[in-house]
Coordinates of C-alpha atoms in Angstrom, one line a residue:
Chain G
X1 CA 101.7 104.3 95.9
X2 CA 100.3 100.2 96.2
X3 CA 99.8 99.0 99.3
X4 CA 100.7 95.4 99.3
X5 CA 98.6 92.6 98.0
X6 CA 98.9 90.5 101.7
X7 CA 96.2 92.9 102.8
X8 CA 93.8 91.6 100.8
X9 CA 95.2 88.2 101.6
X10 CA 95.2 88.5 105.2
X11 CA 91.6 90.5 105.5
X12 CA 90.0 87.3 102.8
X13 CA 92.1 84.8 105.2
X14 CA 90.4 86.3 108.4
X15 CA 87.5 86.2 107.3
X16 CA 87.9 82.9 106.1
X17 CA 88.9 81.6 109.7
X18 CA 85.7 82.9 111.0
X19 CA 83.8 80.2 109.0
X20 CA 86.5 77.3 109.0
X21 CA 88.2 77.8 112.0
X22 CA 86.1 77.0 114.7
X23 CA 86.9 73.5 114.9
X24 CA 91.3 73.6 115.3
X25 CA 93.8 75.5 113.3
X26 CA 93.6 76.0 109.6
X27 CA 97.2 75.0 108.1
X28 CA 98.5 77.7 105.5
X29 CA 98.6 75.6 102.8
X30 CA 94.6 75.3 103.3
X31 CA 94.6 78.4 103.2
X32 CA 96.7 79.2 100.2
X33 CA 94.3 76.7 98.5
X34 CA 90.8 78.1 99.4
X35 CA 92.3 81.5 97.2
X36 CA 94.6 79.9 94.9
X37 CA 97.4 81.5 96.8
X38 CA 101.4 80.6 96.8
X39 CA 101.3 79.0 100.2
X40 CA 105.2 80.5 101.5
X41 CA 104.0 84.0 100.7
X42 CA 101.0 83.9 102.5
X43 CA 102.7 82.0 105.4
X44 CA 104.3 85.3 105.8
X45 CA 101.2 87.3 106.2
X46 CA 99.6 85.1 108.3
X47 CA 103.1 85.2 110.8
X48 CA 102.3 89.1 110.6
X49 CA 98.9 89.1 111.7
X50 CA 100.4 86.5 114.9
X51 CA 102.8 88.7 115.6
X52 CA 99.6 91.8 115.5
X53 CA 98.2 89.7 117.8
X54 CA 95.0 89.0 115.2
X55 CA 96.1 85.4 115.0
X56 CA 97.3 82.8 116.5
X57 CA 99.5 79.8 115.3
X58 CA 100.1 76.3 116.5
X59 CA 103.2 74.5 115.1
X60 CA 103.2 70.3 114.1
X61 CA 101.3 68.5 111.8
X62 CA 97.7 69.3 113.1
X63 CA 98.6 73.0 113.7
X64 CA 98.2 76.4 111.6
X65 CA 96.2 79.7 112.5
X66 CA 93.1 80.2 114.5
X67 CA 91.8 84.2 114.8
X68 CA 92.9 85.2 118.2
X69 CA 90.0 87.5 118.9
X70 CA 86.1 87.4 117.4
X71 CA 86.0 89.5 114.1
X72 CA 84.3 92.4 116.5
X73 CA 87.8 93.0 118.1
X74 CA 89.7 93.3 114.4
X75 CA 89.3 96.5 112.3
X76 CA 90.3 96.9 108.6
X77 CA 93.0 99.3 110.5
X78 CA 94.0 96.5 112.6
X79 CA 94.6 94.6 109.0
X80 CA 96.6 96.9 107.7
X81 CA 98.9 98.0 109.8
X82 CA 99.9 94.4 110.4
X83 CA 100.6 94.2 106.9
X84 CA 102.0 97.0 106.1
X85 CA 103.5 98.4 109.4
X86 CA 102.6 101.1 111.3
X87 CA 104.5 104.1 109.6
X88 CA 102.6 107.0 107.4
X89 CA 102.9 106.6 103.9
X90 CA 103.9 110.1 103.9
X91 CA 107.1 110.8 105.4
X92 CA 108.3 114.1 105.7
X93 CA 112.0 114.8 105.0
X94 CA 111.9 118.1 106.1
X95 CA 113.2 119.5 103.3
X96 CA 112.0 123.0 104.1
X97 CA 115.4 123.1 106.1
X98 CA 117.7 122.1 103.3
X99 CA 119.7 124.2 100.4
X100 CA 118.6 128.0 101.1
X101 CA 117.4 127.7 104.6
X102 CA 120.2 125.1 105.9
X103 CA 121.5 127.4 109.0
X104 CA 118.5 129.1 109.4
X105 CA 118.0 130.0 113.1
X106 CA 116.0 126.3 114.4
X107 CA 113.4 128.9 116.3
X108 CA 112.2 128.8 112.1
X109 CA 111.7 125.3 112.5
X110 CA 109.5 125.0 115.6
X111 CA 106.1 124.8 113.8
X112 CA 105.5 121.6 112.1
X113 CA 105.9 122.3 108.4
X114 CA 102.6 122.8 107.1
X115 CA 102.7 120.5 104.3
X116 CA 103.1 117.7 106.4
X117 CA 100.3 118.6 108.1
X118 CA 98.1 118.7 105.4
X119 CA 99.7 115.7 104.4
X120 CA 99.2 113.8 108.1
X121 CA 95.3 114.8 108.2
X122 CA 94.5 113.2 104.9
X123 CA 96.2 110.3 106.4
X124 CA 94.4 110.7 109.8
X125 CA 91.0 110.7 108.2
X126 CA 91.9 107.7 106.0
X127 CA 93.1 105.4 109.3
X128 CA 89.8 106.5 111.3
X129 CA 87.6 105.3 108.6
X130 CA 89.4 102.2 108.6
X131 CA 89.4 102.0 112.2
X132 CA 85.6 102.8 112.4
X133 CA 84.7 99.2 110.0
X134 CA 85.5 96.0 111.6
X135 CA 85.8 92.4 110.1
X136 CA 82.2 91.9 111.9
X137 CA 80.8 94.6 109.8
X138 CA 82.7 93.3 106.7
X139 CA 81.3 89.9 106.8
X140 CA 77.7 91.2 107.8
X141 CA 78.6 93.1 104.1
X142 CA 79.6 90.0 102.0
X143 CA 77.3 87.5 103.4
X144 CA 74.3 89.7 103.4
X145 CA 73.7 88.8 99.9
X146 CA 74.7 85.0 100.3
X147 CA 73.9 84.2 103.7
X148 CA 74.7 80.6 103.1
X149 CA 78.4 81.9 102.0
X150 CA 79.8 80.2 105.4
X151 CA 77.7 77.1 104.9
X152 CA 78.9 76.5 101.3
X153 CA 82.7 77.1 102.7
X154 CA 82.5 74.8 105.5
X155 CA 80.9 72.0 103.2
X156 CA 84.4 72.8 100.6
X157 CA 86.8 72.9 103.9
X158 CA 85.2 69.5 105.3
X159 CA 85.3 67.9 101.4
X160 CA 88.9 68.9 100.5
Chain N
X1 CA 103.5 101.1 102.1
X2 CA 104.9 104.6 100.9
X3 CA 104.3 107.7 99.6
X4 CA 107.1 109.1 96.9
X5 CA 109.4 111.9 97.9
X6 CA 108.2 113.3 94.9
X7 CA 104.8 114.6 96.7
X8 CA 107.1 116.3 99.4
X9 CA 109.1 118.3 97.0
X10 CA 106.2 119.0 94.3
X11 CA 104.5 120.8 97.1
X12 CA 107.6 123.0 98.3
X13 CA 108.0 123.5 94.9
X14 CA 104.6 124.7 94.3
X15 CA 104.8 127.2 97.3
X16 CA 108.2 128.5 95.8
X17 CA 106.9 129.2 92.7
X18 CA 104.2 131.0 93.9
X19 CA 107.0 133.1 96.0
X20 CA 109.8 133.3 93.3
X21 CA 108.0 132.9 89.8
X22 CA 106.4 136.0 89.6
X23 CA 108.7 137.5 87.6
X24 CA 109.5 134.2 84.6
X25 CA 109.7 131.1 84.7
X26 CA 112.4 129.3 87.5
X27 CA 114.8 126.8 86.4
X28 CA 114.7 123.5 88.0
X29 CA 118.1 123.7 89.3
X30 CA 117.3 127.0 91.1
X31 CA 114.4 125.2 92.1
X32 CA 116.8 121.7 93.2
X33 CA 119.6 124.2 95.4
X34 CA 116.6 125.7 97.0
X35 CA 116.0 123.0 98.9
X36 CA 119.3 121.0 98.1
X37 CA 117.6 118.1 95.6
X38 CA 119.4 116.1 92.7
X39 CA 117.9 118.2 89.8
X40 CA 117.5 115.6 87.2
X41 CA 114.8 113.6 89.3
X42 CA 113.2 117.2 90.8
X43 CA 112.9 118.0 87.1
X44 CA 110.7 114.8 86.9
X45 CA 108.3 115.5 89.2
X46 CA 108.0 119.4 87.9
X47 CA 107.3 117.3 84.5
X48 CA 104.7 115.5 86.3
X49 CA 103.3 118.9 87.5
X50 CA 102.9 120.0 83.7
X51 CA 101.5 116.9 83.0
X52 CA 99.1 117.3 85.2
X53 CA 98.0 121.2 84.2
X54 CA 99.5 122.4 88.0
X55 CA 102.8 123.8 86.3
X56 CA 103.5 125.1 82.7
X57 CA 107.5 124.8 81.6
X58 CA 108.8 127.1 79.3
X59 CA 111.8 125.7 77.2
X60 CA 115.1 127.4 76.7
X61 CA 118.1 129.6 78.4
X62 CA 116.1 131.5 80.1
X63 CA 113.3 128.8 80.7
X64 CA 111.8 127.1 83.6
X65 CA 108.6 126.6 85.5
X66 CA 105.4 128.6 86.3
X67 CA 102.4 127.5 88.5
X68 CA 100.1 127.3 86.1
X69 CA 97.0 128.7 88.4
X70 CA 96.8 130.6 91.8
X71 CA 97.7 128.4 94.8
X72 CA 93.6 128.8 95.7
X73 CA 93.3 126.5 93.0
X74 CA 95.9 123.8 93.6
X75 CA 94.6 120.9 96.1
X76 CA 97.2 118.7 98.0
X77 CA 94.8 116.0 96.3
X78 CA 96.0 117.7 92.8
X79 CA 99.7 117.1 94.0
X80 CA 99.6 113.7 95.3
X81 CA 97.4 112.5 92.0
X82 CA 99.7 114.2 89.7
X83 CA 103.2 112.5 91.1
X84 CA 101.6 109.3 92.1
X85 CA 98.9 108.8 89.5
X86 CA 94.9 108.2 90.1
X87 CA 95.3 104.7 90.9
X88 CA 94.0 103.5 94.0
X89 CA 96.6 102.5 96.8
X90 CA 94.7 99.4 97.4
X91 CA 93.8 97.3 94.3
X92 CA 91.3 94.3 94.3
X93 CA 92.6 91.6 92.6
X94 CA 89.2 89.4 93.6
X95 CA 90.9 87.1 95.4
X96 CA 87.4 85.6 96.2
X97 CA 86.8 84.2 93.1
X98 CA 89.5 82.4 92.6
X99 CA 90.8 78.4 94.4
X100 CA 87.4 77.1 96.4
X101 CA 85.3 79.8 94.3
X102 CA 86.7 78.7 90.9
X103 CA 83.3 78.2 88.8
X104 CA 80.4 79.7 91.1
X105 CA 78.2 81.4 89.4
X106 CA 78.7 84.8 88.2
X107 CA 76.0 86.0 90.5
X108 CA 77.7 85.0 93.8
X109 CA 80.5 88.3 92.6
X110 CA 77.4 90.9 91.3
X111 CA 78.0 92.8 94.4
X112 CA 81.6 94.7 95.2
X113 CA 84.1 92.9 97.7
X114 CA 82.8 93.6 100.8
X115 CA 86.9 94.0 101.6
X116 CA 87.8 96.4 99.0
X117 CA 84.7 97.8 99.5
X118 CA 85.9 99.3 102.9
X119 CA 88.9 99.8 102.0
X120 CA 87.7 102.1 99.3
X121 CA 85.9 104.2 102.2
X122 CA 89.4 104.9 103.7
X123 CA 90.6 105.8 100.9
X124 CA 87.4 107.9 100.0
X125 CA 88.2 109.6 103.1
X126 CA 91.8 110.2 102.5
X127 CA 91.3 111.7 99.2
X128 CA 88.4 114.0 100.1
X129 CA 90.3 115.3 102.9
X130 CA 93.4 116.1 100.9
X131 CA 91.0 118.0 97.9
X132 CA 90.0 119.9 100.6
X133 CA 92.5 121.3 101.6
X134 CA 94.6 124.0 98.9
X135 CA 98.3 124.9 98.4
X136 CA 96.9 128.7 99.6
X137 CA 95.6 126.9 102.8
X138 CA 99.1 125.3 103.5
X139 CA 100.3 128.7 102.3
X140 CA 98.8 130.8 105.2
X141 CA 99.6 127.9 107.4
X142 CA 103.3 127.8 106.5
X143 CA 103.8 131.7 106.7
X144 CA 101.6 132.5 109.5
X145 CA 104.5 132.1 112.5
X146 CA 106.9 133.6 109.7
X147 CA 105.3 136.2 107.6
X148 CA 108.4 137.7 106.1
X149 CA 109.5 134.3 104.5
X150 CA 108.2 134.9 100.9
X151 CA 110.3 138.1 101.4
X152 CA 113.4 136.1 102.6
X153 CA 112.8 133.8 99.9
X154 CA 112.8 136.2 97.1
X155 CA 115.9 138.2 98.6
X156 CA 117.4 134.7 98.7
X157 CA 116.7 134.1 94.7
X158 CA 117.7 137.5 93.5
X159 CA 121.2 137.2 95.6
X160 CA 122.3 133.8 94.0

């Protein structure tokens, strides 16, 4: 199980936006460069996180991405499931009514099969966690230690 | 992102071995029509389950698969780590060191990602919750509304 390599993107562009975007939209391709990313892939992980509603985008020459809300309102949940969608990576098939039970009365059935539920409260307890750390929190993480960080990014954004 | 089907039938497995196999080993196509699965890739993920200590597989005509401890000692963490492997579902490629980054000193990456960093507490919190809870645990949970189905199962597996 690999969760796709856009979250990474998309949480590094975020973050990124914070410091560059103030000023207008930040084209993809700006983007793309400021991680050494292939610019059309990323273009789709940026649409996802417009159509989450974590960015916004402005079409024409001047246009790109701009965060739609301050990196308070966005959680490493938020990320995610923009990326990746919001279904469990465990899906239950149900199996337990297949081959020797298949016509088992349905009353059987009623209870939730109990390896799903195990299953569904690892999964619970990995989304909370997620939920509970924001970009905000993130940032105040990587910039602790270099607190000029945004400085030196803005001076790169402004010279390229 | 998704989990394999493999961690769904490992566990049914699991709990009808611990149900069926007290008597020998059980062949993986009993195993398969139990729960109607294509053998050949069921007999993969039992192979996993050796692999990984949960299962031993005796070779043979009259071979087939054990639990290898009592279900008190299997974790659903044991079950998802054997068919999926160890590796993390999120994987750092440090992204941050790379286009405007290229050639900062070393010192600017001492400290972890701040993003894979949380990240890695979801998943801390995923995984701790799934070692916590055992195959006994799901066990109890999946015959508690129906406590004669181990005795259902085994009339089923001495019938056919």
């Amino acid at each position: 199980m690999r969760m796709s390599e856009g979250v990474e993107w998309a949480a590094h562009c975020c973050l990124l936006l914070s410091w560059i975007g103030e000023d207008g939209p930040v084209p993809a391709t700006r983007l793309a460069a400021g991680f050494d990313l292939p610019a059309p892939y990323l273009n789709k992980q940026l649409q996802a996180l417009v159509r989450a509603g974590i960015a916004t985008s402005t079409p024409g020459p001047r246009g790109g991405f701009r965060l739609a809300r301050p990196l308070e309102q966005i959680t490493m949940m938020d990320i995610v499931t923009a990326i990746e969608g919001p279904e469990p990576a465990f899906q239950c098939t149900e199996i337990r009514q297949r081959g020797m039970f298949a016509g088992s009365p349905e009353s059987n059935f009623r209870a939730p099969c109990a390896i799903s539920t195990a299953m569904r409260k690892g999964e619970m307890a990995w989304r909370r966690t997620l939920a509970k750390q924001t970009l905000a929190d993130v940032n105040a993480a990587a910039t602790g230690g270099l607190p000029d960080l945004p400085e030196q990014i803005r001076a790169w954004y402004a010279r390229t």
